[in-house]
Short mmCIF file of C-alpha atoms in Angstrom, two decimals:
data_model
loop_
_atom_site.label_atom_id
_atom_site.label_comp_id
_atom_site.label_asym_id
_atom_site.label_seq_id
_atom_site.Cartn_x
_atom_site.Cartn_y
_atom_site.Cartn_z
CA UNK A 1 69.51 74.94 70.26
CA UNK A 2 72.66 73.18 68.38
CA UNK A 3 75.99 74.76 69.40
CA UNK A 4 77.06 77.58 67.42
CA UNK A 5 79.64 80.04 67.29
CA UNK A 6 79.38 83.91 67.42
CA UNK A 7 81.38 86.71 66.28
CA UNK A 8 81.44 90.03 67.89
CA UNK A 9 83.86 92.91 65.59
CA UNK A 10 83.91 96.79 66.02
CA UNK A 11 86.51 99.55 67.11
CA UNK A 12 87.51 100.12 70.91
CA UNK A 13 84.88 100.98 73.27
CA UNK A 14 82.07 100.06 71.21
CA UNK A 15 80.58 97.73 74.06
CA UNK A 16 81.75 94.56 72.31
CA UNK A 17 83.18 92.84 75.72
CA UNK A 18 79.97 93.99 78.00
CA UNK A 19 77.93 92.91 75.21
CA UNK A 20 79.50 89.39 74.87
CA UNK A 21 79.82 88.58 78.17
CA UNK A 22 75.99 89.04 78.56
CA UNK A 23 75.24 86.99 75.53
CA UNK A 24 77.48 84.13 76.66
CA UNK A 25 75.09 84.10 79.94
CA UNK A 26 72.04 84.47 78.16
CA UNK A 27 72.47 81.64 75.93
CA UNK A 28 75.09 79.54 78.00
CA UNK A 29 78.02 80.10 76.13
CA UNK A 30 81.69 80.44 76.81
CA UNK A 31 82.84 84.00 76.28
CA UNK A 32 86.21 84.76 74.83
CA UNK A 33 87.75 88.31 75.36
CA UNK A 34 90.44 88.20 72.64
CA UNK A 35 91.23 91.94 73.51
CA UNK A 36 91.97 90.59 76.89
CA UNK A 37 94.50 88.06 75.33
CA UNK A 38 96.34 91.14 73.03
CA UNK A 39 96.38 93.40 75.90
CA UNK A 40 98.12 90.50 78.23
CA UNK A 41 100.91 89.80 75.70
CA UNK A 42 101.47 94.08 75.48
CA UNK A 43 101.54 93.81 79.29
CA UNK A 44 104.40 91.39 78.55
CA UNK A 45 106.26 93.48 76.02
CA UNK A 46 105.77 96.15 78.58
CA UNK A 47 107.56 94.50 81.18
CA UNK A 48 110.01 93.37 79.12
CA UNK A 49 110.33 97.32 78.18
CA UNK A 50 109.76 96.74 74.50
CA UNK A 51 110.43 99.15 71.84
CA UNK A 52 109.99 99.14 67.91
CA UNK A 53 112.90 96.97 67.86
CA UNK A 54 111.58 94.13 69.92
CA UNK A 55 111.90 90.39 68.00
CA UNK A 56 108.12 89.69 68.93
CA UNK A 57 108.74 85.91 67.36
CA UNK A 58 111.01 85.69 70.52
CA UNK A 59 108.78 87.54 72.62
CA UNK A 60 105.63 84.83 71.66
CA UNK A 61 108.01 82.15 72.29
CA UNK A 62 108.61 83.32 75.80
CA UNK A 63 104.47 83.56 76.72
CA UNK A 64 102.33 81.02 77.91
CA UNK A 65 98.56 82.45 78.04
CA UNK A 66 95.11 80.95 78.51
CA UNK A 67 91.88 81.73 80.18
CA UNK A 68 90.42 80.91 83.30
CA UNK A 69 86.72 81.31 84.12
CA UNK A 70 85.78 82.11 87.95
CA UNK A 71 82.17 82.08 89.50
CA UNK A 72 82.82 85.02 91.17
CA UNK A 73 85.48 87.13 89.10
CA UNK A 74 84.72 86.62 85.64
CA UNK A 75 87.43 85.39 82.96
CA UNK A 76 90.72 85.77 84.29
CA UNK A 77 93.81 85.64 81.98
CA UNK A 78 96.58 84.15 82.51
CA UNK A 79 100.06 84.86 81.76
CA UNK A 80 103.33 82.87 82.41
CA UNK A 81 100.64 81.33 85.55
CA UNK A 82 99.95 84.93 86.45
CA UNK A 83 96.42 86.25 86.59
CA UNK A 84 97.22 89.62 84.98
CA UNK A 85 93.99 90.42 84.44
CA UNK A 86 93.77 93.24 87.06
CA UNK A 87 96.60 95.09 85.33
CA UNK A 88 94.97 95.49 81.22
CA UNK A 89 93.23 98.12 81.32
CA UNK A 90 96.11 100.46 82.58
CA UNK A 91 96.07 103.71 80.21
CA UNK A 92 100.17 102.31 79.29
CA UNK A 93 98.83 98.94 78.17
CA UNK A 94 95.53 100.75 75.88
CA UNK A 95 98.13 103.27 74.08
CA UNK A 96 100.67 100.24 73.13
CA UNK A 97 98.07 97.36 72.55
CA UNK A 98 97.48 98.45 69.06
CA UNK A 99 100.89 98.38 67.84
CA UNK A 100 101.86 94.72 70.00
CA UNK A 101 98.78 93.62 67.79
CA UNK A 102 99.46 94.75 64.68
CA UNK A 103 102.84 92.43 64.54
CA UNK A 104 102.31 89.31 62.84
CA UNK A 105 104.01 86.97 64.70
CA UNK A 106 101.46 88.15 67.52
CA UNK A 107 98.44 87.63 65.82
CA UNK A 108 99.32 84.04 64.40
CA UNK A 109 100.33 82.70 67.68
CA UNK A 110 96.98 84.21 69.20
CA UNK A 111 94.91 83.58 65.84
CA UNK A 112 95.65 79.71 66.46
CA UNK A 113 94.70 79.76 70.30
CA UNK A 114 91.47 81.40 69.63
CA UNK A 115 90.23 78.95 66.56
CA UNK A 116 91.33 75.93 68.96
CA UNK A 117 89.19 77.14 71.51
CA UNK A 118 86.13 77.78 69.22
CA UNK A 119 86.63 74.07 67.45
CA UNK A 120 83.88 72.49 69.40
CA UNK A 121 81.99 75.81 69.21
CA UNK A 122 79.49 77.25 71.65
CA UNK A 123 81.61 80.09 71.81
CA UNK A 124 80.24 83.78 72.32
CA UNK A 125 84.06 85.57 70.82
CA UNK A 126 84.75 89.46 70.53
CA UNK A 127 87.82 91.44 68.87
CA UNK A 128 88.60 93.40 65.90
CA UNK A 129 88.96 90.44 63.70
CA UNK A 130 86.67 87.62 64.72
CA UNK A 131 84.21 87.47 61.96
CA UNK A 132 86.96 88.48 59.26
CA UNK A 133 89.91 86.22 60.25
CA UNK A 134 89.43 84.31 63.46
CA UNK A 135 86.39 82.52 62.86
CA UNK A 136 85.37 83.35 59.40
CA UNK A 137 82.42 80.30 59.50
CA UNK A 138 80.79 82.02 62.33
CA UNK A 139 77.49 81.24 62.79
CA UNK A 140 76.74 84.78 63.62
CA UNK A 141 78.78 87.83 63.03
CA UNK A 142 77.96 90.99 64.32
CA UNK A 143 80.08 94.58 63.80
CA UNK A 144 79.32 97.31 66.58
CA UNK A 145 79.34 100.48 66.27
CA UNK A 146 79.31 104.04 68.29
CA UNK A 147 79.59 107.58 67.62
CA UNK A 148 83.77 108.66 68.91
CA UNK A 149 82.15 110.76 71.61
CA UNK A 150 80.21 107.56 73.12
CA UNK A 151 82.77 105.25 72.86
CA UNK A 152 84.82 107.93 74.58
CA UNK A 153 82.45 108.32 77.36
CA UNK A 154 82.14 104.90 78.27
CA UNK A 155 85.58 104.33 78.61
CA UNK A 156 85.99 107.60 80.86
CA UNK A 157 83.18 105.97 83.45
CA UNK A 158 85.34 102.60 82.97
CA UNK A 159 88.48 104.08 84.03
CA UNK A 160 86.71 105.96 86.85
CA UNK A 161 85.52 102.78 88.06
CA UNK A 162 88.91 101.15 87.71
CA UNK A 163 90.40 104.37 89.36
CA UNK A 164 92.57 105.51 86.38
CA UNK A 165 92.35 109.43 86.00
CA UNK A 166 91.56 110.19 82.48
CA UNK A 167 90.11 113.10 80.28
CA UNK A 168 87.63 112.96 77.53
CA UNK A 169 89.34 115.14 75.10
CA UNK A 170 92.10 113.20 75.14
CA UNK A 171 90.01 110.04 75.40
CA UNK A 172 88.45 111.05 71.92
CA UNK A 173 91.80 111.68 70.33
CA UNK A 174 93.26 108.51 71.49
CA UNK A 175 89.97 106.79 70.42
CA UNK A 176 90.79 108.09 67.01
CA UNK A 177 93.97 107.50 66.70
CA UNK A 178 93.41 104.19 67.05
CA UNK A 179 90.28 103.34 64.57
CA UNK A 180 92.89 104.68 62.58
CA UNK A 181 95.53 102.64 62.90
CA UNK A 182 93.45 99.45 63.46
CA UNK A 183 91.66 100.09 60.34
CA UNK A 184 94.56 100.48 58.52
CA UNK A 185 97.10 98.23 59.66
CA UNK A 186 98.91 95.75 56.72
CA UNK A 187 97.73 92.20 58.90
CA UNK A 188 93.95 91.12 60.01
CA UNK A 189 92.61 94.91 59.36
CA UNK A 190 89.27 95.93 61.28
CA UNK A 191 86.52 95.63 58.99
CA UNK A 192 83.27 94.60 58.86
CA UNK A 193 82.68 91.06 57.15
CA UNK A 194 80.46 90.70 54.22
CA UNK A 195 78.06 88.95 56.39
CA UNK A 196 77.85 90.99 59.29
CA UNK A 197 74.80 92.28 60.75
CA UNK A 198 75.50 96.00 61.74
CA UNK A 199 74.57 96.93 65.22
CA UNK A 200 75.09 100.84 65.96
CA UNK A 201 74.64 101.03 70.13
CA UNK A 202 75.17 104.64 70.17
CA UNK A 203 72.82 105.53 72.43
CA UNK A 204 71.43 102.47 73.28
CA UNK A 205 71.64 100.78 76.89
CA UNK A 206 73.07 97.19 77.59
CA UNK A 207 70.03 95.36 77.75
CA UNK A 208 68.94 96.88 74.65
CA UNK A 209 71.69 96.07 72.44
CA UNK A 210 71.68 92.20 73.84
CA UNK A 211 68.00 91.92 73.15
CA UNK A 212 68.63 93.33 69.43
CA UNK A 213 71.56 91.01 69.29
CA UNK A 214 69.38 87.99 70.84
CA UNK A 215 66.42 88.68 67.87
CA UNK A 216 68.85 87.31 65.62
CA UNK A 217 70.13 84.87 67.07
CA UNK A 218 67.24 82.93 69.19
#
C-alpha cells in the first residue's frame, strides 16, 4: 500500500487517541497525538501560572516541543527537553487545555509542526481539527463520535488508572462544557469535514471500532 495520510476528528473522550494508536500499528504508521502537543504547551502556561492575560505569542516563543517514540513507553512528548508526558492528563491541565488552544498564536505555531511532520505522509494523526485544518488533503478523514455519558465513562476508568480521583457527574458536565466551547470557538472550530466518514463508537469496543475504521481504509 502507497503511503497515505489519515485524519482522526471528534470531541474529548471519543476514543480518538486509543483508536489511532492502534491503527498506526496495524498498518505501520507513525501516530501523532496532537492533543498531546496542546496539552504540553497548557502544562507550560501552567507553570508559568498563566491567566487570561498571558501574551501566548511570547509564551510559543519560549517552547521547544517534539515527539519521541519509545519501544516500550509509547510517544513521549517533549517539552523544553523534558518528557512531560507523564504530567497531561492531570484534571488542571484537561480544564485549561481548551482555552491554551483556542489562542491563535497557539494553534499556528502547532498547526505548522503537525503539517511538517505529515509532509512525507504515512501518518495515522488525531485532534479536533485534523481533517478540517491540519491536513485538509487527508487521505482518510474520520469524525468519532460518543454519547456524553460514554465519553464520560471512559475517561473516569482513565483517570482511575492514572490514579486521579474523579466523579462522573462532574465528568459529564466538564465533558460538556467543553464540546461547547470547542465547537464554538472563533479559530480551527471542531467540526466534521465534508468528507468525513462518521464513526459513532458508543458502545462499541476497541477492536471493533479499528476493524470498522480498517474496512475503509485497507
Amino acid at each position: 500500500m502507497s503511503k497515505i495520510n489519515i485524519a482522526l476528528d471528534g470531541p474529548a473522550a471519543a476514543g480518538k487517541s486509543t483508536i489511532a494508536k492502534l491503527l498506526a500499528s496495524k498498518l505501520s504508521m507513525i501516530y501523532v497525538d496532537t492533543g498531546a502537543m496542546y496539552r504540553a504547551i497548557t502544562y507550560y502556561y501552567l507553570q508559568e501560572n498563566g491567566s487570561t492575560e498571558t501574551n501566548f505569542y511570547d509564551l510559543v516563543n519560549r517552547v521547544s516541543i517534539h515527539l519521541k517514540y519509545d519501544k516500550e513507553k509509547g510517544q513521549r512528548v517533549i517539552l523544553n527537553d523534558q518528557d512531560v508526558t507523564d504530567y497531561l492528563r492531570e484534571n488542571d491541565v484537561t480544564n485549561h487545555v481548551s482555552f491554551v488552544a483556542s489562542q491563535e498564536p497557539v494553534r499556528t505555531f502547532l498547526v505548522e509542526r503537525q503539517q511538517l511532520m505529515a509532509k512525507e505522509k504515512g501518518i495515522v494523526m488525531d485532534g479536533r481539527d485534523i481533517g478540517t485544518t491540519v491536513l485538509p488533503d487527508a487521505d482518510f478523514k474520520f469524525y468519532m463520535i460518543a454519547s456524553v455519558e460514554e465519553r464520560a465513562k471512559r475517561r473516569q476508568i482513565d483517570n482511575e488508572a492514572r490514579g486521579i480521583e474523579s466523579n462522573i457527574e462532574t465528568l459529564k458536565d466538564e465533558i460538556k462544557a467543553r464540546d461547547e466551547f470547542d465547537m464554538n470557538r472563533d479559530i480551527s472550530p471542531l467540526k466534521k469535514a465534508e468528507d468525513a466518514i462518521t464513526i459513532d463508537t458508543t458502545g462499541l469496543s476497541i477492536e471493533e471500532v479499528t476493524q470498522k475504521i480498517l474496512g475503509y481504509v485497507v
